[in-house]
Amino acid sequence: MGNACSNNLGIPPAKGPNAVGCTDFMMDHTTQGTFFRLYYPCQESESAEKPDWIPCREYFNGLADFMKINRSLSEKIFNYLFGSFKIPAYLDAPFKTNEKCPVVIFSHGLGAFRTLYSAICAELASQGFIVASVEHRDESASATYYFREKCESERRDEPLPKTSVSAPDNLVEEWMYYRALQHGESEFPLRNKQHLFIILSLAVPFSQQNSMDLCRIAVIGHSFGGATVIEALCKEVKFKCGVALDAWMFPIDEEIFPRVKQPIFFINSEKFQWAGNISRMKKLESALIQRKMITIRGTVHQSFPDFTFLTGNWIGKLMKLKGDIDPEIAMDLSNKATLAFLQRHLGLEKDFNQWDPLIDGKDDNLIPGTNVTVLQSAI
């Protein structure tokens, strides 16, 4: 894959003191297993390569299905626009093993997949976290794959090309794509069921990883993944806090709200939120547990995934992938506020508390709370 129009566009490199490595893990090859891209502090390596941002063409097909456009046409367009971009991390680089690292589980938005938030995940890894970006296997990702056992006829054929996660000889790769609503189908039961499935996949079996500090685990997600953050905190006490990036609160059953006991940080865009969604966030406010909310001025819903860095100004605004703010400024604010919040609630001995004022919206590009007017009677 490759393109001719990348110019000066690209995912910004991480700013922390550590080089960043990444690798893919598939825990159980079936649809019931967990598949994720792991980002981690790594040793410097001259020979390590940076992986493609879009791992293979099937993900272009998945994006086309999600956007309801022709696959063959969109593959050419997507490949031209995005095919040569690399993730700012070294593939399979040696782990930096000087200390145990706090862990972040990242849950992507509806129609996304594991590589589309590499700017966020790589930045966290550069600051000393191990980050597992989980790819949803419930038909809420635009595309993903698993492996099934080969039938007898397939055993006689040539093996299929391997992806980044290699398969044993007795398995064959199967792709699953985004499932849109059927005509007349109600959305809540589907999305609620999907995000409950995701909760199970977030409980990644990390117990064998000696480099992970399993007493310090947080969950972060964007949009549909932001809803997953709330549910995950309710279902799994090992998550000490959560950061919900422009959360889409629709899939959550409100009856769980009183059972969420951990701190939550809502980081919202200025152009996406509406009164009904904000009112659901505000129902999680607590006098005893820290619940914070800020809004980044000039941002849109897609200011959090990597797309915002990979399109020029006019295309980005036409496709609502860019807001009015410089995307690097917006991402920097979001990442620094997140790091400060994680230090506060994971008990880290870092210098992230220098960004504590951002948690309260103290910056010219931040709004404390929300820009959306919500009637008290709606809360």
Coordinates of C-alpha atoms in Angstrom, one line a residue:
M1 CA 0.0 0.0 0.0
G2 CA 1.2 3.5 -0.6
N3 CA 0.1 7.0 -1.5
A4 CA 1.4 10.1 -3.2
C5 CA -0.2 12.8 -1.2
S6 CA 1.0 12.5 2.4
N7 CA 3.1 15.8 2.1
N8 CA 3.7 17.0 5.7
L9 CA 0.8 15.0 7.1
G10 CA 1.4 12.2 9.6
I11 CA 0.7 11.0 13.1
P12 CA 2.8 13.0 15.5
P13 CA 5.6 11.2 17.3
A14 CA 5.1 10.6 21.0
K15 CA 6.6 13.2 23.4
G16 CA 7.5 11.1 26.5
P17 CA 11.0 10.0 27.5
N18 CA 10.6 6.4 26.3
A19 CA 10.8 5.0 22.8
V20 CA 7.6 3.1 21.9
G21 CA 7.2 -0.4 20.7
C22 CA 4.0 -2.2 19.5
T23 CA 3.0 -5.7 18.7
D24 CA -0.3 -7.6 18.2
F25 CA -1.7 -10.3 20.5
M26 CA -4.6 -12.7 19.9
M27 CA -5.7 -14.4 23.1
D28 CA -7.8 -17.3 21.7
H29 CA -8.2 -17.3 17.9
T30 CA -12.0 -17.6 18.0
T31 CA -14.6 -14.8 18.0
Q32 CA -14.8 -15.2 21.8
G33 CA -11.1 -14.4 22.3
T34 CA -9.4 -11.0 22.7
F35 CA -7.4 -9.3 19.9
F36 CA -5.4 -6.2 20.6
R37 CA -2.5 -4.0 19.7
L38 CA -0.1 -3.6 22.6
Y39 CA 2.0 -0.4 22.9
Y40 CA 4.8 -0.3 25.4
P41 CA 8.1 1.4 26.4
C42 CA 10.8 -0.2 24.4
Q43 CA 14.5 -0.2 23.9
E44 CA 16.0 1.9 21.1
S45 CA 16.3 -0.3 18.0
E46 CA 17.8 0.8 14.7
S47 CA 16.5 -2.3 12.9
A48 CA 12.9 -2.1 14.1
E49 CA 10.3 -0.9 11.5
K50 CA 7.2 1.1 12.0
P51 CA 4.0 -0.7 11.0
D52 CA 1.5 0.5 8.4
W53 CA -1.3 2.5 10.0
I54 CA -3.9 0.4 8.1
P55 CA -2.7 -3.2 8.5
C56 CA -4.2 -4.6 5.3
R57 CA -6.8 -4.0 2.6
E58 CA -9.7 -5.7 4.4
Y59 CA -9.8 -2.7 6.8
F60 CA -10.3 -0.4 3.9
N61 CA -13.3 -2.6 2.9
G62 CA -14.6 -2.4 6.5
L63 CA -14.4 1.4 6.5
A64 CA -16.2 1.5 3.2
D65 CA -19.0 -0.7 4.6
F66 CA -19.3 1.5 7.7
M67 CA -19.5 4.6 5.5
K68 CA -21.9 2.9 3.1
I69 CA -19.8 3.5 0.0
N70 CA -18.5 1.2 -2.8
R71 CA -15.7 -1.0 -1.7
S72 CA -13.6 -1.0 -4.9
L73 CA -13.8 2.7 -5.4
S74 CA -13.2 3.5 -1.7
E75 CA -10.2 1.1 -1.5
K76 CA -8.4 3.2 -4.2
I77 CA -9.3 6.5 -2.4
F78 CA -8.4 5.3 1.0
N79 CA -5.1 3.8 -0.2
Y80 CA -4.2 7.0 -2.0
L81 CA -5.1 9.1 1.1
F82 CA -3.8 6.9 3.9
G83 CA -1.9 3.9 2.5
S84 CA 1.6 5.1 3.2
F85 CA 1.2 6.3 6.8
K86 CA 3.0 4.6 9.6
I87 CA 2.2 4.2 13.3
P88 CA 4.7 6.1 15.5
A89 CA 6.0 3.0 17.2
Y90 CA 8.5 0.2 16.5
L91 CA 7.1 -3.2 15.6
D92 CA 8.1 -6.0 17.9
A93 CA 10.9 -3.9 19.5
P94 CA 12.4 -5.3 22.7
F95 CA 10.5 -4.3 25.9
K96 CA 12.2 -1.9 28.3
T97 CA 12.3 -3.9 31.5
N98 CA 13.6 -1.5 34.1
E99 CA 10.3 -1.3 36.1
K100 CA 6.7 -2.4 36.2
C101 CA 4.3 -0.3 34.2
P102 CA 0.8 0.8 34.9
V103 CA -1.7 -0.6 32.4
V104 CA -4.4 1.1 30.2
I105 CA -7.0 -0.7 28.3
F106 CA -8.3 1.3 25.3
S107 CA -11.7 0.7 23.6
H108 CA -12.2 2.2 20.1
G109 CA -15.3 3.8 18.7
L110 CA -18.1 2.4 16.5
G111 CA -16.7 1.4 13.1
A112 CA -13.1 1.8 14.1
F113 CA -10.4 -0.8 14.9
R114 CA -7.3 -1.3 16.9
T115 CA -4.8 0.9 15.1
L116 CA -6.9 4.1 14.6
Y117 CA -5.9 5.8 18.0
S118 CA -2.2 5.3 17.8
A119 CA -1.4 9.0 18.6
I120 CA -3.1 8.5 22.0
C121 CA -1.8 5.0 22.7
A122 CA 1.8 5.8 21.7
E123 CA 1.9 8.9 23.8
L124 CA 0.8 7.0 26.9
A125 CA 3.4 4.3 26.2
S126 CA 6.1 6.9 25.8
Q127 CA 5.1 8.1 29.3
G128 CA 5.6 4.7 30.8
F129 CA 2.3 2.9 30.4
I130 CA 1.5 -0.4 28.7
V131 CA -1.5 0.1 26.5
A132 CA -3.8 -2.6 25.1
S133 CA -5.9 -1.2 22.2
V134 CA -8.6 -3.9 21.9
E135 CA -10.2 -4.6 18.5
H136 CA -13.9 -5.4 19.0
R137 CA -15.1 -8.8 17.7
D138 CA -18.8 -8.1 18.0
E139 CA -19.4 -6.5 14.6
S140 CA -19.0 -3.0 16.0
A141 CA -15.5 -2.6 14.5
S142 CA -15.5 -1.8 10.8
A143 CA -13.4 -4.9 10.3
T144 CA -11.6 -7.6 12.3
Y145 CA -10.6 -11.2 11.9
Y146 CA -10.3 -14.5 13.7
F147 CA -9.3 -18.0 12.8
R148 CA -11.3 -21.2 12.3
E149 CA -10.2 -24.7 11.8
K150 CA -9.6 -25.7 8.2
C151 CA -11.9 -28.2 6.6
E152 CA -10.5 -31.2 4.7
S153 CA -10.5 -29.6 1.3
E154 CA -8.7 -26.5 2.6
R155 CA -6.0 -28.6 4.2
R156 CA -5.0 -29.7 0.7
D157 CA -4.8 -26.2 -0.7
E158 CA -2.0 -23.7 -0.5
P159 CA -2.0 -21.7 2.8
L160 CA -3.6 -18.2 2.6
P161 CA -1.4 -15.1 3.0
K162 CA -0.7 -14.4 6.7
T163 CA -1.5 -11.1 8.4
S164 CA 0.5 -9.6 11.2
V165 CA -0.8 -12.3 13.5
S166 CA 0.4 -15.6 12.0
A167 CA -1.9 -18.6 12.1
P168 CA -1.0 -22.3 12.8
D169 CA -1.3 -24.6 9.7
N170 CA -4.6 -26.0 10.8
L171 CA -6.4 -22.6 10.9
V172 CA -7.8 -20.3 8.3
E173 CA -8.4 -16.6 8.6
E174 CA -12.0 -15.3 8.6
W175 CA -13.1 -11.7 8.4
M176 CA -16.1 -10.1 10.0
Y177 CA -17.3 -6.6 9.2
Y178 CA -19.4 -3.9 10.7
R179 CA -23.1 -4.8 11.2
A180 CA -25.4 -1.9 10.4
L181 CA -28.9 -1.7 11.8
Q182 CA -31.5 -3.6 9.8
H183 CA -34.6 -1.9 8.5
G184 CA -36.9 -1.3 11.4
E185 CA -34.4 -2.6 14.0
S186 CA -34.1 -0.8 17.3
E187 CA -30.6 0.4 18.0
F188 CA -30.4 0.2 21.8
P189 CA -30.7 -3.6 22.2
L190 CA -27.9 -4.1 19.5
R191 CA -25.5 -1.5 20.8
N192 CA -26.1 -2.5 24.5
K193 CA -25.4 -6.1 23.6
Q194 CA -22.3 -5.2 21.6
H195 CA -20.8 -3.1 24.3
L196 CA -21.5 -5.7 27.0
F197 CA -19.6 -8.2 24.8
I198 CA -16.7 -5.8 24.7
I199 CA -16.6 -5.7 28.5
L200 CA -15.7 -9.3 28.5
S201 CA -12.9 -8.8 26.0
L202 CA -11.4 -6.0 28.1
A203 CA -10.6 -8.4 30.9
V204 CA -7.4 -9.3 29.0
P205 CA -5.5 -12.1 30.7
F206 CA -2.4 -10.2 31.7
S207 CA -1.4 -12.2 34.7
Q208 CA 1.5 -13.7 32.9
Q209 CA 3.0 -10.4 32.0
N210 CA 5.7 -9.7 34.7
S211 CA 6.3 -6.2 33.4
M212 CA 2.7 -5.0 34.2
D213 CA 1.6 -3.3 37.4
L214 CA -1.7 -5.0 37.7
C215 CA -2.6 -2.9 40.8
R216 CA -2.7 0.2 38.5
I217 CA -5.1 -0.4 35.6
A218 CA -7.3 2.2 33.9
V219 CA -9.7 2.1 31.0
I220 CA -10.0 4.7 28.3
G221 CA -12.3 4.8 25.3
H222 CA -13.7 7.1 22.6
S223 CA -17.4 7.5 21.6
F224 CA -19.0 4.0 21.7
G225 CA -15.8 3.0 23.6
G226 CA -16.5 5.8 26.0
A227 CA -19.7 4.1 26.9
T228 CA -17.7 0.9 27.4
V229 CA -15.6 2.8 29.9
I230 CA -18.6 3.4 32.2
E231 CA -19.8 -0.2 31.9
A232 CA -16.3 -1.6 32.4
L233 CA -15.9 0.4 35.7
C234 CA -19.2 -1.1 36.9
K235 CA -18.4 -4.7 36.0
E236 CA -14.7 -4.8 36.9
V237 CA -13.2 -3.4 40.1
K238 CA -9.6 -3.9 38.9
F239 CA -10.1 -0.8 36.8
K240 CA -9.2 2.0 39.2
C241 CA -10.4 4.9 37.0
G242 CA -11.7 5.7 33.5
V243 CA -11.3 8.4 30.9
A244 CA -14.2 8.8 28.4
L245 CA -13.3 10.7 25.3
D246 CA -16.4 12.3 23.7
A247 CA -18.5 9.4 25.1
W248 CA -21.7 8.3 23.3
M249 CA -23.8 7.4 26.3
F250 CA -26.8 5.9 24.4
P251 CA -25.8 2.2 24.8
I252 CA -25.6 2.3 28.6
D253 CA -28.5 1.2 30.8
E254 CA -28.7 4.0 33.4
E255 CA -29.5 1.6 36.2
I256 CA -25.8 0.8 36.5
F257 CA -24.8 4.4 37.2
P258 CA -25.1 4.1 41.0
R259 CA -22.9 1.0 40.9
V260 CA -19.9 2.8 39.3
K261 CA -17.6 3.6 42.2
Q262 CA -14.4 4.7 40.5
P263 CA -13.3 8.2 39.3
I264 CA -14.3 9.2 35.8
F265 CA -13.0 12.0 33.5
F266 CA -15.1 13.1 30.6
I267 CA -13.1 14.9 27.9
N268 CA -15.5 16.2 25.3
S269 CA -15.4 17.9 21.9
E270 CA -17.1 21.2 21.4
K271 CA -19.2 20.2 18.3
F272 CA -20.4 16.7 19.0
Q273 CA -22.3 16.8 22.4
W274 CA -25.9 17.5 22.9
A275 CA -28.1 18.1 26.0
G276 CA -29.5 14.5 26.3
N277 CA -26.0 13.0 26.2
I278 CA -24.5 15.5 28.6
S279 CA -27.4 15.0 31.0
R280 CA -26.6 11.3 31.2
M281 CA -23.0 12.1 32.0
K282 CA -24.1 14.5 34.7
K283 CA -26.2 11.7 36.3
L284 CA -22.8 10.1 37.2
E285 CA -21.8 13.2 39.3
S286 CA -21.0 12.4 42.8
A287 CA -20.1 14.3 46.0
L288 CA -17.9 11.4 47.2
I289 CA -16.2 10.2 44.0
Q290 CA -14.3 12.5 41.6
R291 CA -16.1 13.0 38.4
K292 CA -14.6 15.6 36.1
M293 CA -15.6 17.0 32.7
I294 CA -13.9 19.4 30.3
T295 CA -14.5 20.4 26.7
I296 CA -11.8 21.2 24.1
R297 CA -12.6 24.3 22.1
G298 CA -12.7 24.0 18.4
T299 CA -12.8 20.2 18.3
V300 CA -15.1 17.8 16.6
H301 CA -15.9 14.1 17.4
Q302 CA -13.1 12.9 15.1
S303 CA -10.5 15.0 16.8
F304 CA -9.5 12.0 18.9
P305 CA -8.8 9.3 16.2
D306 CA -5.7 9.6 14.0
F307 CA -7.7 10.6 10.9
T308 CA -7.5 14.2 12.1
F309 CA -3.7 14.3 11.5
L310 CA -3.9 12.6 8.1
T311 CA -6.1 14.8 6.0
G312 CA -5.5 18.3 4.7
N313 CA -7.5 21.2 6.0
W314 CA -10.3 21.4 3.4
I315 CA -10.8 17.6 3.1
G316 CA -10.6 17.3 6.9
K317 CA -13.2 19.9 7.5
L318 CA -15.4 18.6 4.7
M319 CA -15.4 15.1 6.2
K320 CA -15.6 16.5 9.7
L321 CA -12.3 14.9 10.7
K322 CA -10.8 18.3 11.7
G323 CA -12.2 21.1 13.9
D324 CA -11.1 24.7 14.0
I325 CA -8.2 24.1 16.5
D326 CA -4.8 22.7 15.4
P327 CA -5.2 19.0 16.0
E328 CA -1.8 18.7 17.6
I329 CA -2.8 21.3 20.2
A330 CA -6.1 19.5 20.9
M331 CA -4.5 16.1 21.2
D332 CA -1.7 17.5 23.5
L333 CA -4.3 19.0 25.8
S334 CA -6.3 15.8 25.9
N335 CA -3.2 13.6 26.5
K336 CA -1.8 15.9 29.3
A337 CA -5.1 16.1 31.1
T338 CA -5.5 12.3 30.9
L339 CA -2.0 11.8 32.3
A340 CA -2.6 14.1 35.2
F341 CA -5.9 12.3 36.0
L342 CA -4.2 8.9 35.8
Q343 CA -1.4 10.0 38.1
R344 CA -4.0 11.3 40.6
H345 CA -6.0 8.1 40.7
L346 CA -3.5 5.4 40.0
G347 CA -1.1 6.7 42.7
L348 CA 1.8 7.3 40.2
E349 CA 5.1 8.9 41.2
K350 CA 5.5 10.9 38.0
D351 CA 5.5 14.6 37.1
F352 CA 2.1 14.5 35.4
N353 CA 0.6 16.6 38.2
Q354 CA 2.1 19.6 36.5
W355 CA -0.9 19.4 34.2
D356 CA -3.5 19.2 37.1
P357 CA -5.0 22.6 36.1
L358 CA -6.2 21.0 32.8
I359 CA -8.4 18.6 34.7
D360 CA -10.4 21.7 35.8
G361 CA -10.4 23.2 32.3
K362 CA -7.8 25.9 33.1
D363 CA -6.5 26.7 29.7
D364 CA -7.6 29.1 27.0
N365 CA -8.5 26.2 24.7
L366 CA -10.6 24.4 27.4
I367 CA -14.1 24.9 28.7
P368 CA -14.6 23.7 32.3
G369 CA -17.5 21.3 32.2
T370 CA -19.5 21.6 29.0
N371 CA -20.6 24.2 26.4
V372 CA -24.0 22.5 26.1
T373 CA -26.9 24.0 28.1
V374 CA -28.6 21.3 30.1
L375 CA -31.8 21.9 32.1
Q376 CA -31.6 20.8 35.7
S377 CA -34.9 18.9 35.3
A378 CA -33.3 16.7 32.7
I379 CA -30.6 15.4 35.1

